Short mmCIF file of C-alpha atoms and ligand atoms in Angstrom, two decimals:
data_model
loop_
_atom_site.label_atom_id
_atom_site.label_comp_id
_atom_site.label_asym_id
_atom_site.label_seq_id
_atom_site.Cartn_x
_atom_site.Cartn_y
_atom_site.Cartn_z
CA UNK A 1 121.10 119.92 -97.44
CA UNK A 2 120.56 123.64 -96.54
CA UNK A 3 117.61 124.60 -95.59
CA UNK A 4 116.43 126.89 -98.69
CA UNK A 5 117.33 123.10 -101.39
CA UNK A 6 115.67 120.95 -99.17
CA UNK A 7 112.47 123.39 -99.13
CA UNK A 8 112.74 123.07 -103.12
CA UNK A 9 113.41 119.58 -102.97
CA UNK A 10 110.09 118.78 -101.50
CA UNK A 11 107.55 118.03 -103.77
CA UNK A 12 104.51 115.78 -104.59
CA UNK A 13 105.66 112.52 -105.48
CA UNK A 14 103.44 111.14 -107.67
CA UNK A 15 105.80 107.99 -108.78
CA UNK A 16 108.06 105.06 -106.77
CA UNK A 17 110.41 102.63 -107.15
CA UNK A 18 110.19 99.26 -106.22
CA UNK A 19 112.91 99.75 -103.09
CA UNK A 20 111.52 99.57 -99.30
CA UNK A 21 112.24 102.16 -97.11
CA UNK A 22 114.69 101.66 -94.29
CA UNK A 23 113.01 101.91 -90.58
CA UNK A 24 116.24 104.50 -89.62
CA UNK A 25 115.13 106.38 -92.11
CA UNK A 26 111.44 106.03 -91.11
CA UNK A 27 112.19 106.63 -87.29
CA UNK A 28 113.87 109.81 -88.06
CA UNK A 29 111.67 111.74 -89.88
CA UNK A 30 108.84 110.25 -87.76
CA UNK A 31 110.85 111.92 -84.58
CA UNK A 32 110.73 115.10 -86.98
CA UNK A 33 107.28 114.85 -86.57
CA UNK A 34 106.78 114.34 -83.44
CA UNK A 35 109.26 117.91 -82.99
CA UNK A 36 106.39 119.85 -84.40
CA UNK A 37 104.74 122.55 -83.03
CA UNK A 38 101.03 122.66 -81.76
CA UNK A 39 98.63 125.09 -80.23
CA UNK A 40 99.28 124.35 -76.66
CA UNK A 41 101.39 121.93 -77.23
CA UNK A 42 98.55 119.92 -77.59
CA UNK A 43 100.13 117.10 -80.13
CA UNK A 44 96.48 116.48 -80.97
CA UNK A 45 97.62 113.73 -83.80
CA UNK A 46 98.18 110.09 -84.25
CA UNK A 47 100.32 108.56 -87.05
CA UNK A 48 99.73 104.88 -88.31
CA UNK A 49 102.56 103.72 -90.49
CA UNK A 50 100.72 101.39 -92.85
CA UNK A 51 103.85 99.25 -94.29
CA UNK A 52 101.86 96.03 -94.61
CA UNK A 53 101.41 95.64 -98.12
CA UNK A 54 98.33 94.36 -97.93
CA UNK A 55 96.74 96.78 -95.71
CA UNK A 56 99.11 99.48 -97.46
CA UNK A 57 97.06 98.45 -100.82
CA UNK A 58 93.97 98.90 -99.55
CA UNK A 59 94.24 102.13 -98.45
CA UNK A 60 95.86 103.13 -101.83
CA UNK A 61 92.73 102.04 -103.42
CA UNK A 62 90.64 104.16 -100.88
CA UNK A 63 92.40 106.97 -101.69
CA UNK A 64 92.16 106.35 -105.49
CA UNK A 65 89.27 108.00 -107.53
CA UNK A 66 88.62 106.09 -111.09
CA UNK A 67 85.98 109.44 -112.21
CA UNK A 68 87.98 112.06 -111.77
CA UNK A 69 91.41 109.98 -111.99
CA UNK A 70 92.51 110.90 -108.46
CA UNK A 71 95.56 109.11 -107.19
CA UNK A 72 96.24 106.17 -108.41
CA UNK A 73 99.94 106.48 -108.20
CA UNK A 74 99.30 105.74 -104.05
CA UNK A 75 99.80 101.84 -104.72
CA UNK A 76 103.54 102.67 -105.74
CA UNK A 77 104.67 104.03 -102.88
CA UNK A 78 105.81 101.39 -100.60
CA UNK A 79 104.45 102.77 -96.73
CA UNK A 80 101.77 105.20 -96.05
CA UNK A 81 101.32 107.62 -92.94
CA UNK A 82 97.87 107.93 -92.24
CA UNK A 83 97.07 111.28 -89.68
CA UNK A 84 94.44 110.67 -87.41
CA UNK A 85 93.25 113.83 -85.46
CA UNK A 86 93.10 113.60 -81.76
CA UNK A 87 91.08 115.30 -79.45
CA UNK A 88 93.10 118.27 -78.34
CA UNK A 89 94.30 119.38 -74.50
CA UNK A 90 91.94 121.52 -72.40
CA UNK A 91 93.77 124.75 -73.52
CA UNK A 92 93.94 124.29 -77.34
CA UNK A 93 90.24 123.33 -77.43
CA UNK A 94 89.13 126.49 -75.36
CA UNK A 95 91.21 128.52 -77.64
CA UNK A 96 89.46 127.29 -80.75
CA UNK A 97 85.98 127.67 -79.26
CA UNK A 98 86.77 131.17 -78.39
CA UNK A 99 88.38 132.15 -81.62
CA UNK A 100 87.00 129.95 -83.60
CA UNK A 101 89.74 128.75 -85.39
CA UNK A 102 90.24 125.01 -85.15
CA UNK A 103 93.58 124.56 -84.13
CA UNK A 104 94.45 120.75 -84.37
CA UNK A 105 93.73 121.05 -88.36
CA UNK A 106 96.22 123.82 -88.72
CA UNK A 107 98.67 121.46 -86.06
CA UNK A 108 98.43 118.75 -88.70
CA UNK A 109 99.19 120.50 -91.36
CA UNK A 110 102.47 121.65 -89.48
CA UNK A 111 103.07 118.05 -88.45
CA UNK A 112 102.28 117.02 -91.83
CA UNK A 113 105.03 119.38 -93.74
CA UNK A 114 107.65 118.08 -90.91
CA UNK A 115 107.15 114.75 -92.23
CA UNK A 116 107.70 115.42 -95.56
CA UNK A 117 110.50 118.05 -95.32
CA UNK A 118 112.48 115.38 -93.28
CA UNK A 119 111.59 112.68 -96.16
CA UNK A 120 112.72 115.01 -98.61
CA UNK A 121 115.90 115.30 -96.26
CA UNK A 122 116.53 111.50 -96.58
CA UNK A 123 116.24 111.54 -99.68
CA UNK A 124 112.87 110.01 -100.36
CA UNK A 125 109.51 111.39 -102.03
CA UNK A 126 106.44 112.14 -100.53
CA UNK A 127 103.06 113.54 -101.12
CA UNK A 128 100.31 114.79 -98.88
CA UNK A 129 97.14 112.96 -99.81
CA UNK A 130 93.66 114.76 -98.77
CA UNK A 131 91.27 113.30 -101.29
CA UNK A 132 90.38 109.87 -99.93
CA UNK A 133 87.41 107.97 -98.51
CA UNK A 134 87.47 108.18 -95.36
CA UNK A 135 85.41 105.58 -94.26
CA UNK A 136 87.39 102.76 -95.74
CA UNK A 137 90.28 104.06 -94.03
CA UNK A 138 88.65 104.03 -90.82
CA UNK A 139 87.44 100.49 -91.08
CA UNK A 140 90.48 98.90 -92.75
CA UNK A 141 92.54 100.71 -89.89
CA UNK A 142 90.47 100.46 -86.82
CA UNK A 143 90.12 103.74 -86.69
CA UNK A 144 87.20 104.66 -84.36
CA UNK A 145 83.89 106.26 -86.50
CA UNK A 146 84.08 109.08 -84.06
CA UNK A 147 87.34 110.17 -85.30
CA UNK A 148 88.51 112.05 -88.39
CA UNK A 149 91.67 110.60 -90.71
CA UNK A 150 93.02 114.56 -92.38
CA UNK A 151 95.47 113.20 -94.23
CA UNK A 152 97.39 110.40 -95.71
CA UNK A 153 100.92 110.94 -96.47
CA UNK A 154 102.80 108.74 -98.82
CA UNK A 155 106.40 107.72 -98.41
CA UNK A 156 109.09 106.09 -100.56
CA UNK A 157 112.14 106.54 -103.18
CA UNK A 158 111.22 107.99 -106.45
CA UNK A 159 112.20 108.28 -109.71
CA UNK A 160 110.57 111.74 -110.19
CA UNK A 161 113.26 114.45 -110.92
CA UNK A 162 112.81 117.63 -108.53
CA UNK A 163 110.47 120.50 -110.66
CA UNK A 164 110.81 123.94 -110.96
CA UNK A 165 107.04 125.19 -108.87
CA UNK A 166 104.67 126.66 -109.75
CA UNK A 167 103.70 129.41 -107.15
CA UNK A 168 102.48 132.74 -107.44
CA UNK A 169 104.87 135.55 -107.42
CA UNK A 170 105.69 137.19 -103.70
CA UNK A 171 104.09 140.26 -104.89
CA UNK A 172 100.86 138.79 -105.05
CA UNK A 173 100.83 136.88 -101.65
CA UNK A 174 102.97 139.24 -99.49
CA UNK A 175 101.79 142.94 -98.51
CA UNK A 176 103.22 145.42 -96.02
CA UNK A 177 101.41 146.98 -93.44
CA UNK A 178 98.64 146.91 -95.13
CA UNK A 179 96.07 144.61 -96.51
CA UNK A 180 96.37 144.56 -100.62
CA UNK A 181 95.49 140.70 -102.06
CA UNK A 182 95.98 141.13 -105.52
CA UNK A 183 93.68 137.47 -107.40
CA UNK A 184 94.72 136.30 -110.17
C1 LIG B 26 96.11 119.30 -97.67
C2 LIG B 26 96.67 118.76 -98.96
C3 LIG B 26 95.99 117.76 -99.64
C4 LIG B 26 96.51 117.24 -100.83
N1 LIG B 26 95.87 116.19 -101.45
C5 LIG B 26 96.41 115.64 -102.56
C6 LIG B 26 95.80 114.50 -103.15
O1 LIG B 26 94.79 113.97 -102.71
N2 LIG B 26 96.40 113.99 -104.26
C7 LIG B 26 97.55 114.53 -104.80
O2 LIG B 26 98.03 114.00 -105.79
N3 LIG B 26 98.14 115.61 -104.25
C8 LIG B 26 97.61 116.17 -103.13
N4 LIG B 26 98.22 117.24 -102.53
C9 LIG B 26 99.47 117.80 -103.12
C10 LIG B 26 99.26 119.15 -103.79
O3 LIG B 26 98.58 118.97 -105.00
C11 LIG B 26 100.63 119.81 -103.99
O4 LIG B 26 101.22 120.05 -102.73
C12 LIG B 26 100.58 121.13 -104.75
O5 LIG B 26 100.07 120.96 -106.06
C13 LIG B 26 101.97 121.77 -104.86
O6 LIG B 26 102.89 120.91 -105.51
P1 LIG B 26 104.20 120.37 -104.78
O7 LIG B 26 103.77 119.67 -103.51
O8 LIG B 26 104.81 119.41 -105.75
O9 LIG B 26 105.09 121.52 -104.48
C14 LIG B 26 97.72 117.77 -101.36
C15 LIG B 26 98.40 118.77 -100.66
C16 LIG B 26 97.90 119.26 -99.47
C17 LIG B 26 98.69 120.31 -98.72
#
């Protein structure tokens, strides 16, 4: 896939079927990930591949909201990809404090769109998951308290046909040499 259709061919996938995901597949895009670029190179991430279904289950129910009807299409997908952020190298971590810009968030989100570029590249669907509760993850993962979980990614084949997006037209989010945000 070029790639201009495999950008478009990434979306949320909200739905999966009942296939498992094979660990070729799985390696590769998680080598894609490792690939991405960091402040510093600082890599300040670690991946857990949750494919127990057990422990894949209960993440999907800490990650699903029954009030406000948040995710409860997690428990379909088949393996999760939970991002825990590391503490960053010397470098990245002075940078931040001096601009204060925390780098390793913005690192994740890079390593997070690698992953699910290169899933959309093999063919499976994916979706970023933010809204979860974090301390269930922690404990059902081992995670150390001290840490922070970003994001959850989930993985699988789908059933969901690719959409047309909705984005806002270039107009409104590109400028030239000048600042001109136009809202909505
Ligand atoms: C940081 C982040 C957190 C997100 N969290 C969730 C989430 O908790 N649940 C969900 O269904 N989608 C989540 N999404 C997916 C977005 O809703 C989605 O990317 C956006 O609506 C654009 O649609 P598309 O990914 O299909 O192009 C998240 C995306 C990002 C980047």
């Amino acid at each position: 896939m070029d790639f201009n259709s495999l950008v478009l061919a990434r979306q949320s996938n909200r739905s999966y079927i009942d296939r498992s995901l094979e660990n070729d597949k799985l390696v590769r895009i998680l080598e894609c990930a490792r690939m991405s670029p960091s402040a510093c190179n600082a890599q300040p991430w670690h991946i857990i591949v949750v494919d127990n279904l057990e422990l894949k289950n209960k993440i999907a129910d800490a990650t699903s909201e029954k009030v406000l009807g948040m995710n409860h299409f997690t428990k379909l997908a088949p393996l999760h990809l939970v991002i825990v952020e590391e503490a960053a190298n010397l470098t990245s971590s002075f940078g931040s404090w001096v601009k204060r810009k925390h780098f390793p968030l913005i690192d994740i989100g890079i390593l997070a769109e690698h992953i699910c570029l290169a899933a959309a590249n093999e063919g499976l669907g994916s979706c970023m998951i933010g809204w979860f509760d974090e301390i269930k993850v922690k404990k059902i993962l081992n995670v150390p308290s001290s840490k922070r979980v970003q994001l959850i990614i989930t993985l699988g084949y789908t059933d969901q046909k690719t959409r047309t997006k909705i984005r806002k037209p270039l107009d409104k989010i590109v400028s030239y040499n000048d600042y001109r945000f136009i809202s909505f």
